[in-house]
Amino acid sequence: MPAALRAVRKGGRVVCAGIHMSDIPSFPYCILWEEREVLSVANLTRADGEEFFSVVPKAGIVTQTMPYALVRANEALSDLRAGRLQGAAVLVP
Amino acid sequence: MRAMVLERPGEQLKLVQRPDPVPAPGQVRVRVEACGVCRTDLHVVDGELPDPKLPIIPGHEIVGRVDLVGGGVDQLAVGMRVGIPWLGQTCGRCRYCRAGRENLCDHPLFTGYTRDGGYATHTVADARFVFRLPEGSDAVASAPLLCAGLIGWRSLRMAGDGKNIGLFGFGAAAHIIAQVARWQGREVFAFTREGDTAAQTFARKLGARWAGSSDDKPPDELD
């Protein structure tokens, strides 16, 4: 997060989208000053979903996926943990 | 049904056979076609989130087809293609729900965390929290949209309307949101782990103007 604050212009905003993060290291006040903002995002609303799924076809989103058989869920989790994935792992029953 | 179940945090998931779940009134049963693996699942499995339901079937990026409908459900029918997201249920009564901020509900249920999710052949869901998906869409390709896409979308909206968007960590969510941001005409700056040139190349392929390590200074200020 401090790295993001250092890269953001005056009045800019850093959005933290994770449900769990490691502790944020202390940082000098000057990288927050000049009305920079930090906020977190929690969960979603159904309205977010309706809006987003209407955008998906218009934006032409193509996802990159790595399919795994359901029984290989532990392997998929390990690959995600180790950063071995590009895009998203998906389990297929 | 078959499911991959977490009995205790820190353990491996175990394959179990269970009777197929029966939807209660207001619920639907969904035959799972694909379920994305999200970083939040890792936090559940590692015990980094408080008070999970245990044992729990993880997974909250679920795409499938309705195969049984509980009483009182009239908006969904057997055979429909649907998506089941992280937000599984809200109380509808707390100050946040009443203010239109159901994401902050005081008494929520979360799919794959406090109610069973999609690492399974079947699951049940509150019909009010299920999204209809296009019939012709590819299940595997659509699964990451249910959280990586959705939470990314919410985050991008909350970032405001600035032109220069920085994405720190170029994983599942970033690879979707980079495409949305480019479609909106914004510039994308991708920050990856130091030396992860594969992720940086991937980001550039998806339209990032710049890609580098998280401690690098981007060529322009971010908004």
PDB file of C-alpha atoms in Angstrom:
ATOM      1  CA  MET A   1       0.000   0.000   0.000  1.00  0.00           C
ATOM      2  CA  PRO A   2       2.776   2.534   0.703  1.00  0.00           C
ATOM      3  CA  ALA A   3       4.167   1.778  -2.774  1.00  0.00           C
ATOM      4  CA  ALA A   4       0.755   2.546  -4.260  1.00  0.00           C
ATOM      5  CA  LEU A   5       0.477   5.787  -2.284  1.00  0.00           C
ATOM      6  CA  ARG A   6       3.880   6.870  -3.561  1.00  0.00           C
ATOM      7  CA  ALA A   7       2.708   6.338  -7.137  1.00  0.00           C
ATOM      8  CA  VAL A   8      -0.580   8.235  -6.764  1.00  0.00           C
ATOM      9  CA  ARG A   9      -0.999  11.894  -7.642  1.00  0.00           C
ATOM     10  CA  LYS A  10      -2.310  14.565  -5.267  1.00  0.00           C
ATOM     11  CA  GLY A  11      -5.985  13.908  -4.543  1.00  0.00           C
ATOM     12  CA  GLY A  12      -5.698  10.358  -5.884  1.00  0.00           C
ATOM     13  CA  ARG A  13      -7.066   7.217  -4.325  1.00  0.00           C
ATOM     14  CA  VAL A  14      -5.725   3.795  -3.345  1.00  0.00           C
ATOM     15  CA  VAL A  15      -8.357   1.057  -3.233  1.00  0.00           C
ATOM     16  CA  CYS A  16      -7.573  -2.148  -1.313  1.00  0.00           C
ATOM     17  CA  ALA A  17      -9.661  -4.954  -2.762  1.00  0.00           C
ATOM     18  CA  GLY A  18      -8.569  -7.927  -0.671  1.00  0.00           C
ATOM     19  CA  ILE A  19     -10.566  -9.546   2.129  1.00  0.00           C
ATOM     20  CA  HIS A  20      -7.339 -10.246   4.033  1.00  0.00           C
ATOM     21  CA  MET A  21      -3.967  -8.537   3.772  1.00  0.00           C
ATOM     22  CA  SER A  22      -0.693  -8.749   5.592  1.00  0.00           C
ATOM     23  CA  ASP A  23      -0.104  -5.873   8.025  1.00  0.00           C
ATOM     24  CA  ILE A  24       0.512  -2.535   6.382  1.00  0.00           C
ATOM     25  CA  PRO A  25       3.995  -1.286   7.227  1.00  0.00           C
ATOM     26  CA  SER A  26       4.254   2.178   8.766  1.00  0.00           C
ATOM     27  CA  PHE A  27       4.805   4.946   6.260  1.00  0.00           C
ATOM     28  CA  PRO A  28       5.562   8.683   6.332  1.00  0.00           C
ATOM     29  CA  TYR A  29       2.521  10.910   6.476  1.00  0.00           C
ATOM     30  CA  CYS A  30       3.771  12.905   3.503  1.00  0.00           C
ATOM     31  CA  ILE A  31       2.834  10.114   1.049  1.00  0.00           C
ATOM     32  CA  LEU A  32      -0.794  10.356   2.227  1.00  0.00           C
ATOM     33  CA  TRP A  33      -0.909  14.135   2.534  1.00  0.00           C
ATOM     34  CA  GLU A  34      -2.320  16.335  -0.233  1.00  0.00           C
ATOM     35  CA  GLU A  35      -5.715  14.678   0.023  1.00  0.00           C
ATOM     36  CA  ARG A  36      -4.760  11.229  -1.120  1.00  0.00           C
ATOM     37  CA  GLU A  37      -7.273   8.632   0.052  1.00  0.00           C
ATOM     38  CA  VAL A  38      -7.071   4.983   1.082  1.00  0.00           C
ATOM     39  CA  LEU A  39     -10.167   2.799   1.262  1.00  0.00           C
ATOM     40  CA  SER A  40     -11.091  -0.861   1.276  1.00  0.00           C
ATOM     41  CA  VAL A  41     -13.701  -2.787  -0.667  1.00  0.00           C
ATOM     42  CA  ALA A  42     -15.891  -5.335   1.083  1.00  0.00           C
ATOM     43  CA  ASN A  43     -17.977  -7.960  -0.706  1.00  0.00           C
ATOM     44  CA  LEU A  44     -20.450  -6.984  -3.401  1.00  0.00           C
ATOM     45  CA  THR A  45     -24.055  -6.009  -3.854  1.00  0.00           C
ATOM     46  CA  ARG A  46     -26.495  -7.622  -6.241  1.00  0.00           C
ATOM     47  CA  ALA A  47     -26.620  -4.306  -8.080  1.00  0.00           C
ATOM     48  CA  ASP A  48     -22.845  -4.579  -8.685  1.00  0.00           C
ATOM     49  CA  GLY A  49     -23.461  -7.944 -10.291  1.00  0.00           C
ATOM     50  CA  GLU A  50     -26.280  -6.774 -12.549  1.00  0.00           C
ATOM     51  CA  GLU A  51     -24.162  -3.824 -13.653  1.00  0.00           C
ATOM     52  CA  PHE A  52     -21.006  -5.849 -14.207  1.00  0.00           C
ATOM     53  CA  PHE A  53     -22.677  -8.658 -16.155  1.00  0.00           C
ATOM     54  CA  SER A  54     -24.179  -6.059 -18.480  1.00  0.00           C
ATOM     55  CA  VAL A  55     -20.665  -4.678 -19.093  1.00  0.00           C
ATOM     56  CA  VAL A  56     -18.989  -8.063 -19.767  1.00  0.00           C
ATOM     57  CA  PRO A  57     -20.231  -8.541 -23.359  1.00  0.00           C
ATOM     58  CA  LYS A  58     -19.816  -4.853 -24.243  1.00  0.00           C
ATOM     59  CA  ALA A  59     -16.216  -4.773 -22.996  1.00  0.00           C
ATOM     60  CA  GLY A  60     -15.457  -8.048 -24.788  1.00  0.00           C
ATOM     61  CA  ILE A  61     -13.823  -9.559 -21.721  1.00  0.00           C
ATOM     62  CA  VAL A  62     -11.859 -12.724 -22.386  1.00  0.00           C
ATOM     63  CA  THR A  63     -10.714 -14.592 -19.291  1.00  0.00           C
ATOM     64  CA  GLN A  64      -7.606 -16.713 -19.146  1.00  0.00           C
ATOM     65  CA  THR A  65      -8.292 -19.903 -17.223  1.00  0.00           C
ATOM     66  CA  MET A  66      -6.548 -23.072 -16.153  1.00  0.00           C
ATOM     67  CA  PRO A  67      -9.057 -25.907 -15.673  1.00  0.00           C
ATOM     68  CA  TYR A  68      -8.518 -28.574 -13.005  1.00  0.00           C
ATOM     69  CA  ALA A  69     -10.666 -31.620 -12.257  1.00  0.00           C
ATOM     70  CA  LEU A  70     -12.627 -31.131  -9.017  1.00  0.00           C
ATOM     71  CA  VAL A  71     -10.559 -33.785  -7.241  1.00  0.00           C
ATOM     72  CA  ARG A  72      -7.415 -31.722  -7.966  1.00  0.00           C
ATOM     73  CA  ALA A  73      -8.661 -28.775  -5.877  1.00  0.00           C
ATOM     74  CA  ASN A  74      -5.680 -29.005  -3.496  1.00  0.00           C
ATOM     75  CA  GLU A  75      -3.296 -28.774  -6.440  1.00  0.00           C
ATOM     76  CA  ALA A  76      -5.144 -25.730  -7.821  1.00  0.00           C
ATOM     77  CA  LEU A  77      -4.900 -24.018  -4.426  1.00  0.00           C
ATOM     78  CA  SER A  78      -1.175 -24.817  -4.214  1.00  0.00           C
ATOM     79  CA  ASP A  79      -0.557 -23.415  -7.685  1.00  0.00           C
ATOM     80  CA  LEU A  80      -2.424 -20.223  -6.769  1.00  0.00           C
ATOM     81  CA  ARG A  81      -0.464 -19.905  -3.530  1.00  0.00           C
ATOM     82  CA  ALA A  82       2.839 -20.364  -5.351  1.00  0.00           C
ATOM     83  CA  GLY A  83       1.994 -17.841  -8.064  1.00  0.00           C
ATOM     84  CA  ARG A  84       2.198 -20.503 -10.773  1.00  0.00           C
ATOM     85  CA  LEU A  85      -1.031 -19.358 -12.466  1.00  0.00           C
ATOM     86  CA  GLN A  86      -1.596 -16.813 -15.156  1.00  0.00           C
ATOM     87  CA  GLY A  87      -5.235 -15.827 -15.031  1.00  0.00           C
ATOM     88  CA  ALA A  88      -7.559 -18.016 -12.949  1.00  0.00           C
ATOM     89  CA  ALA A  89      -7.772 -21.658 -11.870  1.00  0.00           C
ATOM     90  CA  VAL A  90     -11.205 -23.211 -12.383  1.00  0.00           C
ATOM     91  CA  LEU A  91     -12.460 -26.523 -11.001  1.00  0.00           C
ATOM     92  CA  VAL A  92     -14.573 -28.718 -13.244  1.00  0.00           C
ATOM     93  CA  PRO A  93     -16.645 -31.493 -11.612  1.00  0.00           C
TER      94      PRO A  93
ATOM     95  CA  MET B   1     -23.010 -35.462  -4.777  1.00  0.00           C
ATOM     96  CA  ARG B   2     -19.225 -35.299  -4.619  1.00  0.00           C
ATOM     97  CA  ALA B   3     -17.467 -32.432  -2.907  1.00  0.00           C
ATOM     98  CA  MET B   4     -14.031 -31.307  -1.783  1.00  0.00           C
ATOM     99  CA  VAL B   5     -14.417 -30.503   1.904  1.00  0.00           C
ATOM    100  CA  LEU B   6     -12.284 -28.581   4.389  1.00  0.00           C
ATOM    101  CA  GLU B   7     -12.694 -30.144   7.820  1.00  0.00           C
ATOM    102  CA  ARG B   8     -10.173 -27.996   9.684  1.00  0.00           C
ATOM    103  CA  PRO B   9      -8.153 -24.944   8.577  1.00  0.00           C
ATOM    104  CA  GLY B  10      -4.650 -25.801   7.497  1.00  0.00           C
ATOM    105  CA  GLU B  11      -5.610 -29.279   6.305  1.00  0.00           C
ATOM    106  CA  GLN B  12      -5.929 -30.574   2.749  1.00  0.00           C
ATOM    107  CA  LEU B  13      -9.421 -30.732   1.269  1.00  0.00           C
ATOM    108  CA  LYS B  14     -10.921 -34.218   1.246  1.00  0.00           C
ATOM    109  CA  LEU B  15     -13.145 -35.759  -1.400  1.00  0.00           C
ATOM    110  CA  VAL B  16     -16.471 -36.826   0.145  1.00  0.00           C
ATOM    111  CA  GLN B  17     -19.714 -38.318  -1.097  1.00  0.00           C
ATOM    112  CA  ARG B  18     -22.901 -36.838   0.326  1.00  0.00           C
ATOM    113  CA  PRO B  19     -26.593 -37.082  -0.478  1.00  0.00           C
ATOM    114  CA  ASP B  20     -27.590 -34.433  -3.025  1.00  0.00           C
ATOM    115  CA  PRO B  21     -28.713 -31.276  -1.171  1.00  0.00           C
ATOM    116  CA  VAL B  22     -32.406 -30.437  -1.235  1.00  0.00           C
ATOM    117  CA  PRO B  23     -33.297 -26.772  -1.745  1.00  0.00           C
ATOM    118  CA  ALA B  24     -35.327 -25.188   1.054  1.00  0.00           C
ATOM    119  CA  PRO B  25     -38.105 -22.734   0.204  1.00  0.00           C
ATOM    120  CA  GLY B  26     -36.561 -19.754  -1.557  1.00  0.00           C
ATOM    121  CA  GLN B  27     -33.529 -21.761  -2.689  1.00  0.00           C
ATOM    122  CA  VAL B  28     -32.433 -23.465  -5.872  1.00  0.00           C
ATOM    123  CA  ARG B  29     -30.165 -26.436  -6.353  1.00  0.00           C
ATOM    124  CA  VAL B  30     -27.512 -25.960  -9.022  1.00  0.00           C
ATOM    125  CA  ARG B  31     -25.555 -28.627 -10.863  1.00  0.00           C
ATOM    126  CA  VAL B  32     -22.072 -27.102 -10.872  1.00  0.00           C
ATOM    127  CA  GLU B  33     -20.349 -26.867 -14.244  1.00  0.00           C
ATOM    128  CA  ALA B  34     -17.348 -24.855 -13.111  1.00  0.00           C
ATOM    129  CA  CYS B  35     -16.104 -23.134  -9.964  1.00  0.00           C
ATOM    130  CA  GLY B  36     -13.265 -20.641  -9.920  1.00  0.00           C
ATOM    131  CA  VAL B  37     -10.488 -20.833  -7.340  1.00  0.00           C
ATOM    132  CA  CYS B  38     -10.105 -17.465  -5.643  1.00  0.00           C
ATOM    133  CA  ARG B  39      -7.453 -16.140  -3.296  1.00  0.00           C
ATOM    134  CA  THR B  40     -10.182 -15.814  -0.675  1.00  0.00           C
ATOM    135  CA  ASP B  41     -10.479 -19.621  -0.777  1.00  0.00           C
ATOM    136  CA  LEU B  42      -6.827 -19.756   0.270  1.00  0.00           C
ATOM    137  CA  HIS B  43      -7.597 -17.467   3.211  1.00  0.00           C
ATOM    138  CA  VAL B  44     -10.479 -19.767   4.223  1.00  0.00           C
ATOM    139  CA  VAL B  45      -8.341 -22.894   3.890  1.00  0.00           C
ATOM    140  CA  ASP B  46      -5.446 -21.301   5.796  1.00  0.00           C
ATOM    141  CA  GLY B  47      -7.717 -20.168   8.645  1.00  0.00           C
ATOM    142  CA  GLU B  48      -7.036 -16.473   8.061  1.00  0.00           C
ATOM    143  CA  LEU B  49     -10.739 -15.529   8.148  1.00  0.00           C
ATOM    144  CA  PRO B  50     -12.677 -15.791  11.422  1.00  0.00           C
ATOM    145  CA  ASP B  51     -15.482 -18.248  12.167  1.00  0.00           C
ATOM    146  CA  PRO B  52     -15.911 -20.279   8.985  1.00  0.00           C
ATOM    147  CA  LYS B  53     -18.630 -22.913   8.933  1.00  0.00           C
ATOM    148  CA  LEU B  54     -16.798 -26.215   9.438  1.00  0.00           C
ATOM    149  CA  PRO B  55     -16.678 -28.524   7.703  1.00  0.00           C
ATOM    150  CA  ILE B  56     -17.052 -26.276   4.674  1.00  0.00           C
ATOM    151  CA  ILE B  57     -17.164 -26.773   0.914  1.00  0.00           C
ATOM    152  CA  PRO B  58     -15.169 -23.774  -0.403  1.00  0.00           C
ATOM    153  CA  GLY B  59     -15.777 -21.971  -3.680  1.00  0.00           C
ATOM    154  CA  HIS B  60     -17.775 -18.873  -4.575  1.00  0.00           C
ATOM    155  CA  GLU B  61     -17.246 -18.429  -8.316  1.00  0.00           C
ATOM    156  CA  ILE B  62     -19.882 -20.928  -9.349  1.00  0.00           C
ATOM    157  CA  VAL B  63     -21.395 -21.422 -12.785  1.00  0.00           C
ATOM    158  CA  GLY B  64     -23.988 -24.106 -13.363  1.00  0.00           C
ATOM    159  CA  ARG B  65     -27.541 -24.935 -14.232  1.00  0.00           C
ATOM    160  CA  VAL B  66     -30.554 -24.966 -11.961  1.00  0.00           C
ATOM    161  CA  ASP B  67     -31.625 -28.572 -11.498  1.00  0.00           C
ATOM    162  CA  LEU B  68     -34.167 -28.304  -8.679  1.00  0.00           C
ATOM    163  CA  VAL B  69     -36.251 -25.388  -7.467  1.00  0.00           C
ATOM    164  CA  GLY B  70     -37.454 -24.869  -3.899  1.00  0.00           C
ATOM    165  CA  GLY B  71     -40.894 -23.597  -2.961  1.00  0.00           C
ATOM    166  CA  GLY B  72     -41.749 -19.984  -3.644  1.00  0.00           C
ATOM    167  CA  VAL B  73     -39.085 -19.446  -6.296  1.00  0.00           C
ATOM    168  CA  ASP B  74     -40.616 -18.060  -9.451  1.00  0.00           C
ATOM    169  CA  GLN B  75     -37.762 -16.141 -11.085  1.00  0.00           C
ATOM    170  CA  LEU B  76     -35.628 -19.224 -11.805  1.00  0.00           C
ATOM    171  CA  ALA B  77     -36.510 -22.520 -13.491  1.00  0.00           C
ATOM    172  CA  VAL B  78     -34.847 -25.889 -14.044  1.00  0.00           C
ATOM    173  CA  GLY B  79     -32.234 -25.745 -16.787  1.00  0.00           C
ATOM    174  CA  MET B  80     -31.354 -22.061 -16.506  1.00  0.00           C
ATOM    175  CA  ARG B  81     -27.676 -21.086 -16.623  1.00  0.00           C
ATOM    176  CA  VAL B  82     -26.775 -19.217 -13.428  1.00  0.00           C
ATOM    177  CA  GLY B  83     -23.867 -17.852 -11.433  1.00  0.00           C
ATOM    178  CA  ILE B  84     -23.535 -17.971  -7.649  1.00  0.00           C
ATOM    179  CA  PRO B  85     -21.284 -15.312  -6.077  1.00  0.00           C
ATOM    180  CA  TRP B  86     -19.658 -14.729  -2.685  1.00  0.00           C
ATOM    181  CA  LEU B  87     -22.637 -12.839  -1.225  1.00  0.00           C
ATOM    182  CA  GLY B  88     -24.970 -15.712  -0.397  1.00  0.00           C
ATOM    183  CA  GLN B  89     -27.588 -14.019   1.730  1.00  0.00           C
ATOM    184  CA  THR B  90     -28.228 -10.812   3.671  1.00  0.00           C
ATOM    185  CA  CYS B  91     -30.683 -10.027   6.462  1.00  0.00           C
ATOM    186  CA  GLY B  92     -32.511  -7.222   4.649  1.00  0.00           C
ATOM    187  CA  ARG B  93     -33.205  -5.526   7.994  1.00  0.00           C
ATOM    188  CA  CYS B  94     -29.991  -4.049   9.372  1.00  0.00           C
ATOM    189  CA  ARG B  95     -29.054  -0.397   8.852  1.00  0.00           C
ATOM    190  CA  TYR B  96     -26.712  -1.308   5.982  1.00  0.00           C
ATOM    191  CA  CYS B  97     -29.245  -3.395   4.088  1.00  0.00           C
ATOM    192  CA  ARG B  98     -31.871  -0.684   4.511  1.00  0.00           C
ATOM    193  CA  ALA B  99     -29.409   1.911   3.211  1.00  0.00           C
ATOM    194  CA  GLY B 100     -28.702  -0.080   0.032  1.00  0.00           C
ATOM    195  CA  ARG B 101     -25.327  -1.251   1.305  1.00  0.00           C
ATOM    196  CA  GLU B 102     -26.069  -4.966   1.562  1.00  0.00           C
ATOM    197  CA  ASN B 103     -22.375  -5.739   1.037  1.00  0.00           C
ATOM    198  CA  LEU B 104     -21.888  -4.511   4.623  1.00  0.00           C
ATOM    199  CA  CYS B 105     -24.847  -6.488   6.098  1.00  0.00           C
ATOM    200  CA  ASP B 106     -24.536  -7.249   9.816  1.00  0.00           C
ATOM    201  CA  HIS B 107     -25.792 -10.830   9.359  1.00  0.00           C
ATOM    202  CA  PRO B 108     -24.619 -12.064   5.977  1.00  0.00           C
ATOM    203  CA  LEU B 109     -23.918 -15.541   4.663  1.00  0.00           C
ATOM    204  CA  PHE B 110     -20.962 -15.955   2.337  1.00  0.00           C
ATOM    205  CA  THR B 111     -20.742 -18.743  -0.217  1.00  0.00           C
ATOM    206  CA  GLY B 112     -17.883 -21.129   0.444  1.00  0.00           C
ATOM    207  CA  TYR B 113     -17.128 -19.543   3.837  1.00  0.00           C
ATOM    208  CA  THR B 114     -20.201 -19.499   6.072  1.00  0.00           C
ATOM    209  CA  ARG B 115     -22.345 -21.617   3.754  1.00  0.00           C
ATOM    210  CA  ASP B 116     -21.286 -24.435   1.459  1.00  0.00           C
ATOM    211  CA  GLY B 117     -19.930 -23.446  -1.928  1.00  0.00           C
ATOM    212  CA  GLY B 118     -19.023 -24.786  -5.325  1.00  0.00           C
ATOM    213  CA  TYR B 119     -16.102 -27.197  -4.971  1.00  0.00           C
ATOM    214  CA  ALA B 120     -18.736 -29.853  -5.617  1.00  0.00           C
ATOM    215  CA  THR B 121     -21.010 -31.384  -8.206  1.00  0.00           C
ATOM    216  CA  HIS B 122     -24.077 -29.696  -6.672  1.00  0.00           C
ATOM    217  CA  THR B 123     -24.841 -26.800  -4.370  1.00  0.00           C
ATOM    218  CA  VAL B 124     -27.858 -24.877  -3.119  1.00  0.00           C
ATOM    219  CA  ALA B 125     -28.236 -21.119  -3.080  1.00  0.00           C
ATOM    220  CA  ASP B 126     -30.709 -18.445  -2.045  1.00  0.00           C
ATOM    221  CA  ALA B 127     -32.466 -17.729  -5.349  1.00  0.00           C
ATOM    222  CA  ARG B 128     -32.493 -13.976  -4.667  1.00  0.00           C
ATOM    223  CA  PHE B 129     -28.682 -13.876  -4.758  1.00  0.00           C
ATOM    224  CA  VAL B 130     -28.198 -15.907  -7.935  1.00  0.00           C
ATOM    225  CA  PHE B 131     -27.369 -14.195 -11.243  1.00  0.00           C
ATOM    226  CA  ARG B 132     -28.822 -15.310 -14.567  1.00  0.00           C
ATOM    227  CA  LEU B 133     -26.002 -15.845 -17.073  1.00  0.00           C
ATOM    228  CA  PRO B 134     -26.231 -16.030 -20.864  1.00  0.00           C
ATOM    229  CA  GLU B 135     -27.229 -19.531 -22.008  1.00  0.00           C
ATOM    230  CA  GLY B 136     -24.425 -19.780 -24.555  1.00  0.00           C
ATOM    231  CA  SER B 137     -21.606 -18.652 -22.290  1.00  0.00           C
ATOM    232  CA  ASP B 138     -18.697 -20.952 -21.549  1.00  0.00           C
ATOM    233  CA  ALA B 139     -18.865 -22.156 -17.930  1.00  0.00           C
ATOM    234  CA  VAL B 140     -15.108 -22.299 -17.307  1.00  0.00           C
ATOM    235  CA  ALA B 141     -14.472 -18.914 -18.908  1.00  0.00           C
ATOM    236  CA  SER B 142     -17.337 -17.330 -16.966  1.00  0.00           C
ATOM    237  CA  ALA B 143     -16.446 -18.662 -13.503  1.00  0.00           C
ATOM    238  CA  PRO B 144     -13.746 -16.057 -12.657  1.00  0.00           C
ATOM    239  CA  LEU B 145     -16.220 -13.281 -13.427  1.00  0.00           C
ATOM    240  CA  LEU B 146     -18.205 -14.238 -10.302  1.00  0.00           C
ATOM    241  CA  CYS B 147     -15.643 -12.827  -7.875  1.00  0.00           C
ATOM    242  CA  ALA B 148     -12.426 -11.722  -9.578  1.00  0.00           C
ATOM    243  CA  GLY B 149     -14.543  -9.848 -12.089  1.00  0.00           C
ATOM    244  CA  LEU B 150     -17.196  -8.628  -9.696  1.00  0.00           C
ATOM    245  CA  ILE B 151     -14.972  -7.425  -6.878  1.00  0.00           C
ATOM    246  CA  GLY B 152     -12.646  -5.978  -9.484  1.00  0.00           C
ATOM    247  CA  TRP B 153     -15.563  -4.081 -10.995  1.00  0.00           C
ATOM    248  CA  ARG B 154     -16.621  -2.722  -7.595  1.00  0.00           C
ATOM    249  CA  SER B 155     -13.020  -1.714  -6.868  1.00  0.00           C
ATOM    250  CA  LEU B 156     -12.611   0.004 -10.226  1.00  0.00           C
ATOM    251  CA  ARG B 157     -15.810   1.971  -9.630  1.00  0.00           C
ATOM    252  CA  MET B 158     -14.613   2.968  -6.170  1.00  0.00           C
ATOM    253  CA  ALA B 159     -11.320   4.127  -7.660  1.00  0.00           C
ATOM    254  CA  GLY B 160     -13.257   6.959  -9.297  1.00  0.00           C
ATOM    255  CA  ASP B 161     -13.068   8.177 -12.856  1.00  0.00           C
ATOM    256  CA  GLY B 162      -9.329   8.857 -13.067  1.00  0.00           C
ATOM    257  CA  LYS B 163      -7.554   8.136 -16.315  1.00  0.00           C
ATOM    258  CA  ASN B 164      -4.443   6.369 -15.014  1.00  0.00           C
ATOM    259  CA  ILE B 165      -5.268   3.155 -13.162  1.00  0.00           C
ATOM    260  CA  GLY B 166      -2.602   1.169 -11.335  1.00  0.00           C
ATOM    261  CA  LEU B 167      -3.206  -2.529 -10.682  1.00  0.00           C
ATOM    262  CA  PHE B 168      -0.998  -3.957  -7.939  1.00  0.00           C
ATOM    263  CA  GLY B 169      -0.719  -7.724  -8.346  1.00  0.00           C
ATOM    264  CA  PHE B 170      -1.658  -8.976 -11.785  1.00  0.00           C
ATOM    265  CA  GLY B 171      -3.765 -12.007 -10.901  1.00  0.00           C
ATOM    266  CA  ALA B 172      -7.269 -13.134 -11.776  1.00  0.00           C
ATOM    267  CA  ALA B 173      -9.040  -9.887 -10.872  1.00  0.00           C
ATOM    268  CA  ALA B 174      -6.480  -7.598 -12.497  1.00  0.00           C
ATOM    269  CA  HIS B 175      -6.494  -9.501 -15.775  1.00  0.00           C
ATOM    270  CA  ILE B 176     -10.257  -8.924 -16.061  1.00  0.00           C
ATOM    271  CA  ILE B 177     -10.315  -5.350 -14.809  1.00  0.00           C
ATOM    272  CA  ALA B 178      -7.441  -4.332 -17.085  1.00  0.00           C
ATOM    273  CA  GLN B 179      -9.721  -5.207 -20.008  1.00  0.00           C
ATOM    274  CA  VAL B 180     -12.639  -3.227 -18.544  1.00  0.00           C
ATOM    275  CA  ALA B 181     -10.423  -0.214 -17.865  1.00  0.00           C
ATOM    276  CA  ARG B 182      -9.029  -0.282 -21.414  1.00  0.00           C
ATOM    277  CA  TRP B 183     -12.575  -0.545 -22.800  1.00  0.00           C
ATOM    278  CA  GLN B 184     -13.432   2.555 -20.753  1.00  0.00           C
ATOM    279  CA  GLY B 185     -10.524   4.361 -22.383  1.00  0.00           C
ATOM    280  CA  ARG B 186      -8.291   4.413 -19.318  1.00  0.00           C
ATOM    281  CA  GLU B 187      -4.579   3.754 -19.140  1.00  0.00           C
ATOM    282  CA  VAL B 188      -3.481   0.683 -17.186  1.00  0.00           C
ATOM    283  CA  PHE B 189      -0.237   0.405 -15.235  1.00  0.00           C
ATOM    284  CA  ALA B 190       0.435  -3.118 -13.961  1.00  0.00           C
ATOM    285  CA  PHE B 191       2.609  -3.863 -10.915  1.00  0.00           C
ATOM    286  CA  THR B 192       3.751  -7.439 -10.339  1.00  0.00           C
ATOM    287  CA  ARG B 193       6.100  -9.279  -8.036  1.00  0.00           C
ATOM    288  CA  GLU B 194       9.689  -8.336  -8.669  1.00  0.00           C
ATOM    289  CA  GLY B 195      11.057 -10.180 -11.661  1.00  0.00           C
ATOM    290  CA  ASP B 196       7.734 -11.715 -12.722  1.00  0.00           C
ATOM    291  CA  THR B 197       8.307 -10.964 -16.384  1.00  0.00           C
ATOM    292  CA  ALA B 198       5.660 -13.492 -17.468  1.00  0.00           C
ATOM    293  CA  ALA B 199       2.955 -11.554 -15.609  1.00  0.00           C
ATOM    294  CA  GLN B 200       4.308  -8.273 -16.974  1.00  0.00           C
ATOM    295  CA  THR B 201       4.180  -9.606 -20.533  1.00  0.00           C
ATOM    296  CA  PHE B 202       0.646 -10.896 -19.883  1.00  0.00           C
ATOM    297  CA  ALA B 203      -0.398  -7.437 -18.641  1.00  0.00           C
ATOM    298  CA  ARG B 204       1.018  -5.717 -21.717  1.00  0.00           C
ATOM    299  CA  LYS B 205      -0.768  -8.232 -23.931  1.00  0.00           C
ATOM    300  CA  LEU B 206      -4.025  -7.179 -22.273  1.00  0.00           C
ATOM    301  CA  GLY B 207      -3.366  -3.542 -23.063  1.00  0.00           C
ATOM    302  CA  ALA B 208      -1.351  -2.256 -20.099  1.00  0.00           C
ATOM    303  CA  ARG B 209       0.615   0.835 -21.112  1.00  0.00           C
ATOM    304  CA  TRP B 210       3.338  -0.077 -18.630  1.00  0.00           C
ATOM    305  CA  ALA B 211       4.184  -3.122 -16.516  1.00  0.00           C
ATOM    306  CA  GLY B 212       6.870  -3.392 -13.865  1.00  0.00           C
ATOM    307  CA  SER B 213       7.662  -4.476 -10.327  1.00  0.00           C
ATOM    308  CA  SER B 214       5.630  -3.210  -7.404  1.00  0.00           C
ATOM    309  CA  ASP B 215       8.460  -0.982  -6.172  1.00  0.00           C
ATOM    310  CA  ASP B 216       9.168   0.518  -9.597  1.00  0.00           C
ATOM    311  CA  LYS B 217       8.150   4.080 -10.342  1.00  0.00           C
ATOM    312  CA  PRO B 218       5.613   4.135 -13.184  1.00  0.00           C
ATOM    313  CA  PRO B 219       6.245   6.561 -16.083  1.00  0.00           C
ATOM    314  CA  ASP B 220       3.215   8.655 -15.156  1.00  0.00           C
ATOM    315  CA  GLU B 221       1.360   9.544 -11.965  1.00  0.00           C
ATOM    316  CA  LEU B 222      -1.578   7.322 -11.083  1.00  0.00           C
ATOM    317  CA  ASP B 223      -5.057   8.607 -10.351  1.00  0.00           C
TER     318      ASP B 223
END
